[in-house]
mmCIF file of C-alpha atoms in Angstrom:
data_model
loop_
_atom_site.group_PDB
_atom_site.id
_atom_site.type_symbol
_atom_site.label_atom_id
_atom_site.label_comp_id
_atom_site.label_asym_id
_atom_site.label_seq_id
_atom_site.Cartn_x
_atom_site.Cartn_y
_atom_site.Cartn_z
ATOM 1 C CA UNK A 1 -12.047 19.337 8.515
ATOM 2 C CA UNK A 2 -12.684 18.181 12.337
ATOM 3 C CA UNK A 3 -10.462 18.483 14.613
ATOM 4 C CA UNK A 4 -7.537 17.573 16.467
ATOM 5 C CA UNK A 5 -4.627 16.730 14.507
ATOM 6 C CA UNK A 6 -3.003 13.606 16.549
ATOM 7 C CA UNK A 7 0.663 13.069 17.686
ATOM 8 C CA UNK A 8 1.782 10.413 15.539
ATOM 9 C CA UNK A 9 5.614 9.807 16.123
ATOM 10 C CA UNK A 10 8.294 11.313 18.257
ATOM 11 C CA UNK A 11 11.575 11.748 17.440
ATOM 12 C CA UNK A 12 13.986 11.939 21.253
ATOM 13 C CA UNK A 13 17.680 13.269 21.092
ATOM 14 C CA UNK A 14 19.585 12.467 23.514
ATOM 15 C CA UNK A 15 16.121 12.499 26.205
ATOM 16 C CA UNK A 16 14.380 15.593 24.616
ATOM 17 C CA UNK A 17 11.566 15.504 22.286
ATOM 18 C CA UNK A 18 13.298 16.865 18.924
ATOM 19 C CA UNK A 19 10.396 16.339 16.968
ATOM 20 C CA UNK A 20 6.844 15.126 15.830
ATOM 21 C CA UNK A 21 5.055 14.126 13.550
ATOM 22 C CA UNK A 22 1.365 14.596 13.093
ATOM 23 C CA UNK A 23 -1.695 13.219 11.067
ATOM 24 C CA UNK A 24 -4.985 11.193 11.157
ATOM 25 C CA UNK A 25 -6.209 7.192 11.967
ATOM 26 C CA UNK A 26 -9.112 5.766 11.863
ATOM 27 C CA UNK A 27 -11.171 2.468 11.481
ATOM 28 C CA UNK A 28 -14.216 1.920 10.103
ATOM 29 C CA UNK A 29 -16.402 -1.050 8.869
ATOM 30 C CA UNK A 30 -17.393 -2.330 6.239
ATOM 31 C CA UNK A 31 -20.690 -0.766 6.972
ATOM 32 C CA UNK A 32 -19.180 2.349 6.981
ATOM 33 C CA UNK A 33 -19.080 3.132 10.992
ATOM 34 C CA UNK A 34 -16.334 4.845 12.231
ATOM 35 C CA UNK A 35 -15.188 2.134 15.569
ATOM 36 C CA UNK A 36 -11.670 3.998 16.376
ATOM 37 C CA UNK A 37 -9.757 7.409 15.305
ATOM 38 C CA UNK A 38 -7.425 9.818 16.726
ATOM 39 C CA UNK A 39 -6.869 13.254 14.199
ATOM 40 C CA UNK A 40 -9.883 14.291 12.091
ATOM 41 C CA UNK A 41 -10.985 11.014 9.972
ATOM 42 C CA UNK A 42 -13.458 13.615 7.796
ATOM 43 C CA UNK A 43 -9.457 14.782 5.881
ATOM 44 C CA UNK A 44 -9.297 14.059 2.865
ATOM 45 C CA UNK A 45 -6.078 12.917 0.968
ATOM 46 C CA UNK A 46 -5.534 10.311 -2.442
ATOM 47 C CA UNK A 47 -4.728 6.626 -1.494
ATOM 48 C CA UNK A 48 -1.268 6.946 -3.609
ATOM 49 C CA UNK A 49 -0.967 3.103 -4.380
ATOM 50 C CA UNK A 50 -3.330 2.300 -1.483
ATOM 51 C CA UNK A 51 -5.151 2.701 -4.461
ATOM 52 C CA UNK A 52 -3.734 -0.951 -6.685
ATOM 53 C CA UNK A 53 -5.501 -4.028 -4.371
ATOM 54 C CA UNK A 54 -8.742 -1.876 -6.096
ATOM 55 C CA UNK A 55 -7.368 -1.644 -8.782
ATOM 56 C CA UNK A 56 -6.208 -5.400 -9.131
ATOM 57 C CA UNK A 57 -9.468 -5.866 -8.159
ATOM 58 C CA UNK A 58 -11.524 -4.032 -11.345
ATOM 59 C CA UNK A 59 -8.990 -5.749 -13.878
ATOM 60 C CA UNK A 60 -9.628 -9.305 -11.666
ATOM 61 C CA UNK A 61 -12.713 -8.914 -13.041
ATOM 62 C CA UNK A 62 -12.632 -7.525 -16.777
ATOM 63 C CA UNK A 63 -10.349 -10.327 -17.549
ATOM 64 C CA UNK A 64 -6.869 -9.720 -16.793
ATOM 65 C CA UNK A 65 -6.591 -13.833 -15.942
ATOM 66 C CA UNK A 66 -8.490 -14.467 -19.857
ATOM 67 C CA UNK A 67 -6.016 -15.450 -21.708
ATOM 68 C CA UNK A 68 -4.379 -17.758 -18.880
ATOM 69 C CA UNK A 69 -4.242 -17.605 -15.245
ATOM 70 C CA UNK A 70 -1.372 -16.274 -12.725
ATOM 71 C CA UNK A 71 -0.216 -17.355 -9.727
ATOM 72 C CA UNK A 72 -0.231 -16.149 -6.653
ATOM 73 C CA UNK A 73 2.287 -14.352 -6.135
ATOM 74 C CA UNK A 74 2.038 -12.584 -9.456
ATOM 75 C CA UNK A 75 -0.918 -11.479 -8.720
ATOM 76 C CA UNK A 76 0.968 -9.934 -5.641
ATOM 77 C CA UNK A 77 2.432 -8.039 -8.447
ATOM 78 C CA UNK A 78 0.501 -6.935 -9.848
ATOM 79 C CA UNK A 79 -0.462 -4.649 -6.781
ATOM 80 C CA UNK A 80 2.669 -3.821 -5.570
ATOM 81 C CA UNK A 81 5.445 -0.888 -5.028
ATOM 82 C CA UNK A 82 8.295 -3.286 -5.171
ATOM 83 C CA UNK A 83 11.481 -2.447 -4.019
ATOM 84 C CA UNK A 84 13.246 -3.365 -8.158
ATOM 85 C CA UNK A 85 14.740 -6.498 -7.080
ATOM 86 C CA UNK A 86 15.688 -8.988 -9.271
ATOM 87 C CA UNK A 87 12.169 -11.059 -8.910
ATOM 88 C CA UNK A 88 10.583 -8.999 -8.725
ATOM 89 C CA UNK A 89 11.483 -7.613 -12.387
ATOM 90 C CA UNK A 90 11.415 -10.447 -14.002
ATOM 91 C CA UNK A 91 7.970 -11.966 -13.069
ATOM 92 C CA UNK A 92 7.280 -8.299 -14.760
ATOM 93 C CA UNK A 93 9.189 -8.741 -17.161
ATOM 94 C CA UNK A 94 7.407 -12.933 -17.820
ATOM 95 C CA UNK A 95 4.247 -10.755 -17.698
ATOM 96 C CA UNK A 96 4.470 -8.811 -20.154
ATOM 97 C CA UNK A 97 6.302 -11.913 -22.740
ATOM 98 C CA UNK A 98 3.456 -14.404 -21.610
ATOM 99 C CA UNK A 99 1.069 -11.863 -22.856
ATOM 100 C CA UNK A 100 2.982 -10.419 -25.935
ATOM 101 C CA UNK A 101 3.200 -6.975 -24.623
ATOM 102 C CA UNK A 102 6.573 -5.313 -24.844
ATOM 103 C CA UNK A 103 8.907 -3.977 -21.854
ATOM 104 C CA UNK A 104 7.848 -0.021 -24.247
ATOM 105 C CA UNK A 105 4.653 -0.103 -23.825
ATOM 106 C CA UNK A 106 4.975 0.540 -19.986
ATOM 107 C CA UNK A 107 3.557 4.353 -18.963
ATOM 108 C CA UNK A 108 5.265 4.576 -15.399
ATOM 109 C CA UNK A 109 8.433 6.224 -16.219
ATOM 110 C CA UNK A 110 11.914 4.470 -14.427
ATOM 111 C CA UNK A 111 13.305 5.122 -11.848
ATOM 112 C CA UNK A 112 15.983 3.112 -9.808
ATOM 113 C CA UNK A 113 15.210 0.642 -7.540
ATOM 114 C CA UNK A 114 13.996 1.531 -4.443
ATOM 115 C CA UNK A 115 15.543 -1.701 -2.521
ATOM 116 C CA UNK A 116 19.743 -0.088 -1.981
ATOM 117 C CA UNK A 117 20.900 -3.830 -3.409
ATOM 118 C CA UNK A 118 18.965 -3.678 -6.505
ATOM 119 C CA UNK A 119 19.737 0.518 -6.985
ATOM 120 C CA UNK A 120 23.595 -0.392 -6.323
ATOM 121 C CA UNK A 121 24.112 -3.767 -8.366
ATOM 122 C CA UNK A 122 22.642 -1.846 -11.273
ATOM 123 C CA UNK A 123 25.178 0.937 -10.925
ATOM 124 C CA UNK A 124 27.907 -0.911 -10.273
ATOM 125 C CA UNK A 125 27.291 -3.176 -13.309
ATOM 126 C CA UNK A 126 27.449 0.123 -15.898
ATOM 127 C CA UNK A 127 23.756 0.512 -15.923
ATOM 128 C CA UNK A 128 23.199 5.205 -16.412
ATOM 129 C CA UNK A 129 19.437 5.338 -16.628
ATOM 130 C CA UNK A 130 16.940 3.511 -14.436
ATOM 131 C CA UNK A 131 14.169 1.910 -17.166
ATOM 132 C CA UNK A 132 10.646 1.773 -16.665
ATOM 133 C CA UNK A 133 9.929 -1.890 -15.611
ATOM 134 C CA UNK A 134 12.054 -1.003 -12.043
ATOM 135 C CA UNK A 135 9.908 1.387 -11.859
ATOM 136 C CA UNK A 136 8.325 0.402 -7.869
ATOM 137 C CA UNK A 137 4.845 0.104 -10.466
ATOM 138 C CA UNK A 138 5.833 -2.046 -13.492
ATOM 139 C CA UNK A 139 3.548 -4.335 -11.816
ATOM 140 C CA UNK A 140 0.253 -2.921 -12.004
ATOM 141 C CA UNK A 141 1.059 -0.664 -15.524
ATOM 142 C CA UNK A 142 2.046 -5.015 -17.166
ATOM 143 C CA UNK A 143 -1.755 -5.439 -14.797
ATOM 144 C CA UNK A 144 -3.630 -2.560 -16.804
ATOM 145 C CA UNK A 145 -1.773 -2.945 -20.552
ATOM 146 C CA UNK A 146 -2.686 -6.866 -20.159
ATOM 147 C CA UNK A 147 -6.125 -6.075 -19.356
ATOM 148 C CA UNK A 148 -6.781 -3.422 -22.046
ATOM 149 C CA UNK A 149 -5.652 -6.149 -25.370
ATOM 150 C CA UNK A 150 -8.223 -8.820 -22.853
ATOM 151 C CA UNK A 151 -10.944 -5.978 -23.878
ATOM 152 C CA UNK A 152 -9.659 -5.382 -27.438
ATOM 153 C CA UNK A 153 -8.989 -1.456 -26.047
ATOM 154 C CA UNK A 154 -6.584 1.343 -26.411
ATOM 155 C CA UNK A 155 -2.920 0.737 -24.716
ATOM 156 C CA UNK A 156 -1.808 4.366 -25.954
ATOM 157 C CA UNK A 157 -4.085 5.710 -24.033
ATOM 158 C CA UNK A 158 -4.553 3.960 -20.574
ATOM 159 C CA UNK A 159 -3.174 6.244 -17.711
ATOM 160 C CA UNK A 160 -6.159 8.250 -19.212
ATOM 161 C CA UNK A 161 -8.974 9.206 -16.419
ATOM 162 C CA UNK A 162 -11.687 9.502 -19.249
ATOM 163 C CA UNK A 163 -9.900 5.368 -20.357
ATOM 164 C CA UNK A 164 -13.049 2.915 -20.528
ATOM 165 C CA UNK A 165 -10.272 0.674 -17.874
ATOM 166 C CA UNK A 166 -10.361 3.766 -15.562
ATOM 167 C CA UNK A 167 -13.599 4.364 -15.597
ATOM 168 C CA UNK A 168 -14.102 0.804 -14.246
ATOM 169 C CA UNK A 169 -11.364 0.968 -11.337
ATOM 170 C CA UNK A 170 -13.596 5.132 -10.169
ATOM 171 C CA UNK A 171 -16.267 3.049 -10.154
ATOM 172 C CA UNK A 172 -14.941 0.292 -8.209
ATOM 173 C CA UNK A 173 -13.140 2.460 -5.902
ATOM 174 C CA UNK A 174 -16.607 4.776 -4.761
ATOM 175 C CA UNK A 175 -19.168 1.746 -4.946
ATOM 176 C CA UNK A 176 -17.198 0.298 -2.257
ATOM 177 C CA UNK A 177 -15.847 3.559 -0.420
ATOM 178 C CA UNK A 178 -19.609 4.948 -0.066
ATOM 179 C CA UNK A 179 -17.947 8.571 -2.072
ATOM 180 C CA UNK A 180 -17.375 9.397 -5.235
ATOM 181 C CA UNK A 181 -13.782 10.482 -4.714
ATOM 182 C CA UNK A 182 -11.636 13.351 -7.117
ATOM 183 C CA UNK A 183 -9.629 11.877 -9.232
ATOM 184 C CA UNK A 184 -6.015 12.714 -9.924
ATOM 185 C CA UNK A 185 -3.255 11.927 -11.310
ATOM 186 C CA UNK A 186 -0.928 8.888 -9.008
ATOM 187 C CA UNK A 187 3.516 9.920 -9.563
ATOM 188 C CA UNK A 188 3.484 6.908 -11.998
ATOM 189 C CA UNK A 189 0.605 8.554 -13.688
ATOM 190 C CA UNK A 190 -2.007 6.567 -13.659
ATOM 191 C CA UNK A 191 -5.094 8.147 -11.712
ATOM 192 C CA UNK A 192 -5.613 7.534 -7.494
ATOM 193 C CA UNK A 193 -8.514 9.084 -6.276
ATOM 194 C CA UNK A 194 -8.998 11.800 -3.023
ATOM 195 C CA UNK A 195 -10.980 10.494 0.397
ATOM 196 C CA UNK A 196 -11.253 11.240 3.101
ATOM 197 C CA UNK A 197 -9.738 9.198 5.122
ATOM 198 C CA UNK A 198 -12.659 7.396 6.326
ATOM 199 C CA UNK A 199 -14.340 6.579 3.082
ATOM 200 C CA UNK A 200 -10.988 4.671 2.530
ATOM 201 C CA UNK A 201 -10.849 2.981 5.914
ATOM 202 C CA UNK A 202 -15.021 1.404 4.657
ATOM 203 C CA UNK A 203 -13.191 0.420 1.467
ATOM 204 C CA UNK A 204 -10.450 -2.023 2.560
ATOM 205 C CA UNK A 205 -13.303 -3.197 5.202
ATOM 206 C CA UNK A 206 -15.280 -3.745 2.252
ATOM 207 C CA UNK A 207 -12.495 -5.664 0.535
ATOM 208 C CA UNK A 208 -11.848 -7.456 3.135
ATOM 209 C CA UNK A 209 -14.804 -8.863 4.183
ATOM 210 C CA UNK A 210 -16.084 -10.034 0.337
ATOM 211 C CA UNK A 211 -12.397 -12.236 0.839
ATOM 212 C CA UNK A 212 -14.542 -14.436 3.022
ATOM 213 C CA UNK A 213 -17.064 -15.157 -0.025
ATOM 214 C CA UNK A 214 -15.029 -17.075 -3.815
ATOM 215 C CA UNK A 215 -14.110 -14.444 -6.220
ATOM 216 C CA UNK A 216 -11.992 -11.246 -7.153
ATOM 217 C CA UNK A 217 -11.754 -10.367 -3.642
ATOM 218 C CA UNK A 218 -11.019 -13.647 -2.514
ATOM 219 C CA UNK A 219 -7.965 -13.526 -5.314
ATOM 220 C CA UNK A 220 -6.941 -10.007 -4.663
ATOM 221 C CA UNK A 221 -6.250 -10.590 -0.300
ATOM 222 C CA UNK A 222 -5.158 -14.421 -0.699
ATOM 223 C CA UNK A 223 -2.256 -12.805 -2.809
ATOM 224 C CA UNK A 224 -1.270 -9.905 -0.875
ATOM 225 C CA UNK A 225 -1.097 -11.689 1.448
ATOM 226 C CA UNK A 226 -0.079 -15.108 1.283
ATOM 227 C CA UNK A 227 3.051 -13.198 -0.751
ATOM 228 C CA UNK A 228 3.995 -9.997 0.996
ATOM 229 C CA UNK A 229 6.807 -9.589 -0.714
ATOM 230 C CA UNK A 230 6.317 -9.935 -4.311
ATOM 231 C CA UNK A 231 4.012 -6.752 -2.887
ATOM 232 C CA UNK A 232 6.339 -5.009 -1.326
ATOM 233 C CA UNK A 233 9.772 -6.477 -0.951
ATOM 234 C CA UNK A 234 13.156 -5.976 1.732
ATOM 235 C CA UNK A 235 13.119 -4.722 4.840
ATOM 236 C CA UNK A 236 9.817 -2.379 3.458
ATOM 237 C CA UNK A 237 7.737 -1.966 6.176
ATOM 238 C CA UNK A 238 3.905 -3.088 4.747
ATOM 239 C CA UNK A 239 6.667 -6.474 3.828
ATOM 240 C CA UNK A 240 7.509 -6.849 6.994
ATOM 241 C CA UNK A 241 3.597 -6.436 8.480
ATOM 242 C CA UNK A 242 2.520 -9.595 6.789
ATOM 243 C CA UNK A 243 4.771 -11.385 7.039
ATOM 244 C CA UNK A 244 4.857 -11.117 11.300
ATOM 245 C CA UNK A 245 1.175 -11.344 10.726
ATOM 246 C CA UNK A 246 -0.172 -13.864 9.447
ATOM 247 C CA UNK A 247 -3.911 -12.425 7.866
ATOM 248 C CA UNK A 248 -3.229 -8.279 8.050
ATOM 249 C CA UNK A 249 -3.543 -6.880 4.923
ATOM 250 C CA UNK A 250 -0.679 -3.824 4.536
ATOM 251 C CA UNK A 251 -0.120 -1.073 2.027
ATOM 252 C CA UNK A 252 2.225 1.651 1.284
ATOM 253 C CA UNK A 253 1.421 5.061 -0.070
ATOM 254 C CA UNK A 254 3.655 7.902 -1.139
ATOM 255 C CA UNK A 255 3.385 11.466 1.202
ATOM 256 C CA UNK A 256 3.015 9.848 3.964
ATOM 257 C CA UNK A 257 -0.669 7.001 4.066
ATOM 258 C CA UNK A 258 -0.797 3.492 5.017
ATOM 259 C CA UNK A 259 -4.151 0.977 5.226
ATOM 260 C CA UNK A 260 -4.524 -2.392 6.928
ATOM 261 C CA UNK A 261 -6.193 -4.641 6.057
ATOM 262 C CA UNK A 262 -7.924 -6.638 9.606
ATOM 263 C CA UNK A 263 -9.660 -10.196 9.168
ATOM 264 C CA UNK A 264 -12.549 -10.684 11.307
ATOM 265 C CA UNK A 265 -10.211 -13.098 13.455
ATOM 266 C CA UNK A 266 -7.840 -10.590 14.847
ATOM 267 C CA UNK A 267 -10.464 -7.059 15.147
ATOM 268 C CA UNK A 268 -10.924 -6.490 18.073
ATOM 269 C CA UNK A 269 -14.736 -6.142 16.620
ATOM 270 C CA UNK A 270 -15.129 -9.820 15.168
ATOM 271 C CA UNK A 271 -16.042 -8.054 12.066
ATOM 272 C CA UNK A 272 -13.288 -6.947 9.235
ATOM 273 C CA UNK A 273 -12.181 -3.913 9.723
ATOM 274 C CA UNK A 274 -10.338 -0.754 6.887
ATOM 275 C CA UNK A 275 -7.200 0.893 9.025
ATOM 276 C CA UNK A 276 -6.030 3.834 7.281
ATOM 277 C CA UNK A 277 -3.640 6.903 8.295
ATOM 278 C CA UNK A 278 -1.871 9.452 7.106
ATOM 279 C CA UNK A 279 1.129 11.585 8.730
ATOM 280 C CA UNK A 280 0.267 15.306 7.816
ATOM 281 C CA UNK A 281 3.652 15.870 6.504
ATOM 282 C CA UNK A 282 3.921 13.111 4.407
ATOM 283 C CA UNK A 283 6.229 11.047 6.633
ATOM 284 C CA UNK A 284 9.068 13.011 6.369
ATOM 285 C CA UNK A 285 13.197 11.567 5.333
ATOM 286 C CA UNK A 286 12.191 8.417 4.837
ATOM 287 C CA UNK A 287 9.125 8.309 5.679
ATOM 288 C CA UNK A 288 10.290 7.971 9.184
ATOM 289 C CA UNK A 289 6.817 9.515 10.832
ATOM 290 C CA UNK A 290 4.894 6.971 8.993
ATOM 291 C CA UNK A 291 6.488 3.362 10.456
ATOM 292 C CA UNK A 292 6.583 3.451 14.233
ATOM 293 C CA UNK A 293 2.846 4.722 14.144
ATOM 294 C CA UNK A 294 1.465 2.282 12.311
ATOM 295 C CA UNK A 295 3.207 -0.350 14.473
ATOM 296 C CA UNK A 296 2.113 1.657 17.545
ATOM 297 C CA UNK A 297 -1.184 1.633 16.401
ATOM 298 C CA UNK A 298 -1.947 -1.684 15.439
ATOM 299 C CA UNK A 299 -0.389 -3.025 18.981
ATOM 300 C CA UNK A 300 -2.379 -1.032 21.111
ATOM 301 C CA UNK A 301 -5.495 -2.112 18.920
ATOM 302 C CA UNK A 302 -4.680 -6.219 20.912
ATOM 303 C CA UNK A 303 -5.257 -7.785 17.324
ATOM 304 C CA UNK A 304 -1.025 -8.814 17.167
ATOM 305 C CA UNK A 305 -0.554 -12.070 18.767
ATOM 306 C CA UNK A 306 2.177 -12.370 21.958
ATOM 307 C CA UNK A 307 4.217 -14.634 19.300
ATOM 308 C CA UNK A 308 4.551 -11.417 16.877
ATOM 309 C CA UNK A 309 4.893 -8.548 19.774
ATOM 310 C CA UNK A 310 8.620 -7.662 20.089
ATOM 311 C CA UNK A 311 8.905 -7.957 16.358
ATOM 312 C CA UNK A 312 5.835 -4.602 16.088
ATOM 313 C CA UNK A 313 7.597 -3.057 19.873
ATOM 314 C CA UNK A 314 10.942 -2.705 17.821
ATOM 315 C CA UNK A 315 9.018 -1.509 15.162
ATOM 316 C CA UNK A 316 7.129 0.942 17.250
ATOM 317 C CA UNK A 317 10.368 2.582 19.026
ATOM 318 C CA UNK A 318 13.807 2.651 16.699
ATOM 319 C CA UNK A 319 17.699 3.989 17.201
ATOM 320 C CA UNK A 320 18.220 7.325 15.939
ATOM 321 C CA UNK A 321 21.788 7.155 15.199
ATOM 322 C CA UNK A 322 23.882 9.211 13.890
ATOM 323 C CA UNK A 323 25.830 10.042 10.824
ATOM 324 C CA UNK A 324 28.340 7.131 12.506
ATOM 325 C CA UNK A 325 25.910 5.004 14.011
ATOM 326 C CA UNK A 326 25.886 5.653 17.474
ATOM 327 C CA UNK A 327 22.510 5.314 19.281
ATOM 328 C CA UNK A 328 21.512 8.750 20.495
ATOM 329 C CA UNK A 329 17.588 8.890 20.622
ATOM 330 C CA UNK A 330 15.323 7.014 18.843
ATOM 331 C CA UNK A 331 11.836 7.265 16.776
ATOM 332 C CA UNK A 332 8.566 6.476 19.434
ATOM 333 C CA UNK A 333 5.237 5.598 17.535
ATOM 334 C CA UNK A 334 2.703 7.525 19.631
ATOM 335 C CA UNK A 335 -0.055 6.682 18.311
ATOM 336 C CA UNK A 336 -2.696 4.632 20.374
ATOM 337 C CA UNK A 337 -6.664 3.503 19.436
ATOM 338 C CA UNK A 338 -8.421 2.010 21.091
ATOM 339 C CA UNK A 339 -11.842 -0.302 20.573
#
C-alpha cells in the first residue's frame, strides 16, 4: 500500500472536530487509467456486496432466464442488498416459486430486515426468529439456485468457491478488473473478492462501458438504475443516489465499501468510469463515515446537476444529535476528488 490515508468524514460536536474516518477513493476508466484518487488506490480489500452486479452479469450469461424472462425489478433484487421490506421479500419468493424451488434451499442464513419498519412489523406480528428470505442477500442466493437448475449443477454446494457457478463468476471478475482476485467468504457465505481499489473501479467502469452495447451488462445496469428501490431500500444510500441522480449505478458493500458506476454522459472525462471508496475502519456505527464522504466526493467531481445538488449536499453534511434529538454538531463529508 502506498500513499497517505485520506480524510473522508469528520464528526463535529459543539464546534470542534471530535473524530474522523480515514480511507481511500479512486476513479478509474475501463482501460485501467487512474483519473483521480485520494489515499492509496492500491489498497486491497474485499468487495463484499459490491460484487453483486458482476455475479448477476455472470448468471445472465449462464442462463438465469432460460426458463423465463425476468422483469427489471426482479433482476434488481437479484443484485440487491435489500432492506427486507415486504415487496423485496415477495419478489424473491416469487422467483423461487416460479422456478419450483423452496426457501429451505437458501443458504444465506437469516437476519432481521435491515429496514426498521419491516423489522418492527415482523416482531409485532409475533415472528420469533428471522428467516433466510429476509436476508439482504436472498435475491442473489435465489438467482444462484435458479442458475444452477438451468445448468444442471448441484444445489447443495452452490456456495463453494470450486462450484462451477462460482468459478465462472471469479473468471468474469478477473477479466473485468484486470487482476486475479483473492477469494474470501462473504457474510452470506458466497465467495467475495479481494482486489485493489483501482482494479475494482476498473471493473465497475468496464461494466458501465459494456452497458453501451446489447447484452447482459446492459440488462444489469438498466435493472439496477431503473429499479433502485429493489436494489437497496427505503432511506438507503444506494437508493437515494440512484433516485436523485438518474444514470448513476450505486452499490454498497459491508465494512465501509462503496462503488459508483458513472456513465459517459455524467463523467467529467466523457467516458464511463468507476468510483470506489473504502472507509478503513468499516465506517463506524450505522456506517456513518460512508454516506457523507460518498456524497462530497460526487459533488467535487462536478457530475451532479443543479437540481440534484441540494439532495447531495444534505447527504454530505448531516446533523449530529443527542439521544434526546437536539442538534449539537454534524457529520461532514470532506472527501474531494478533482477531475
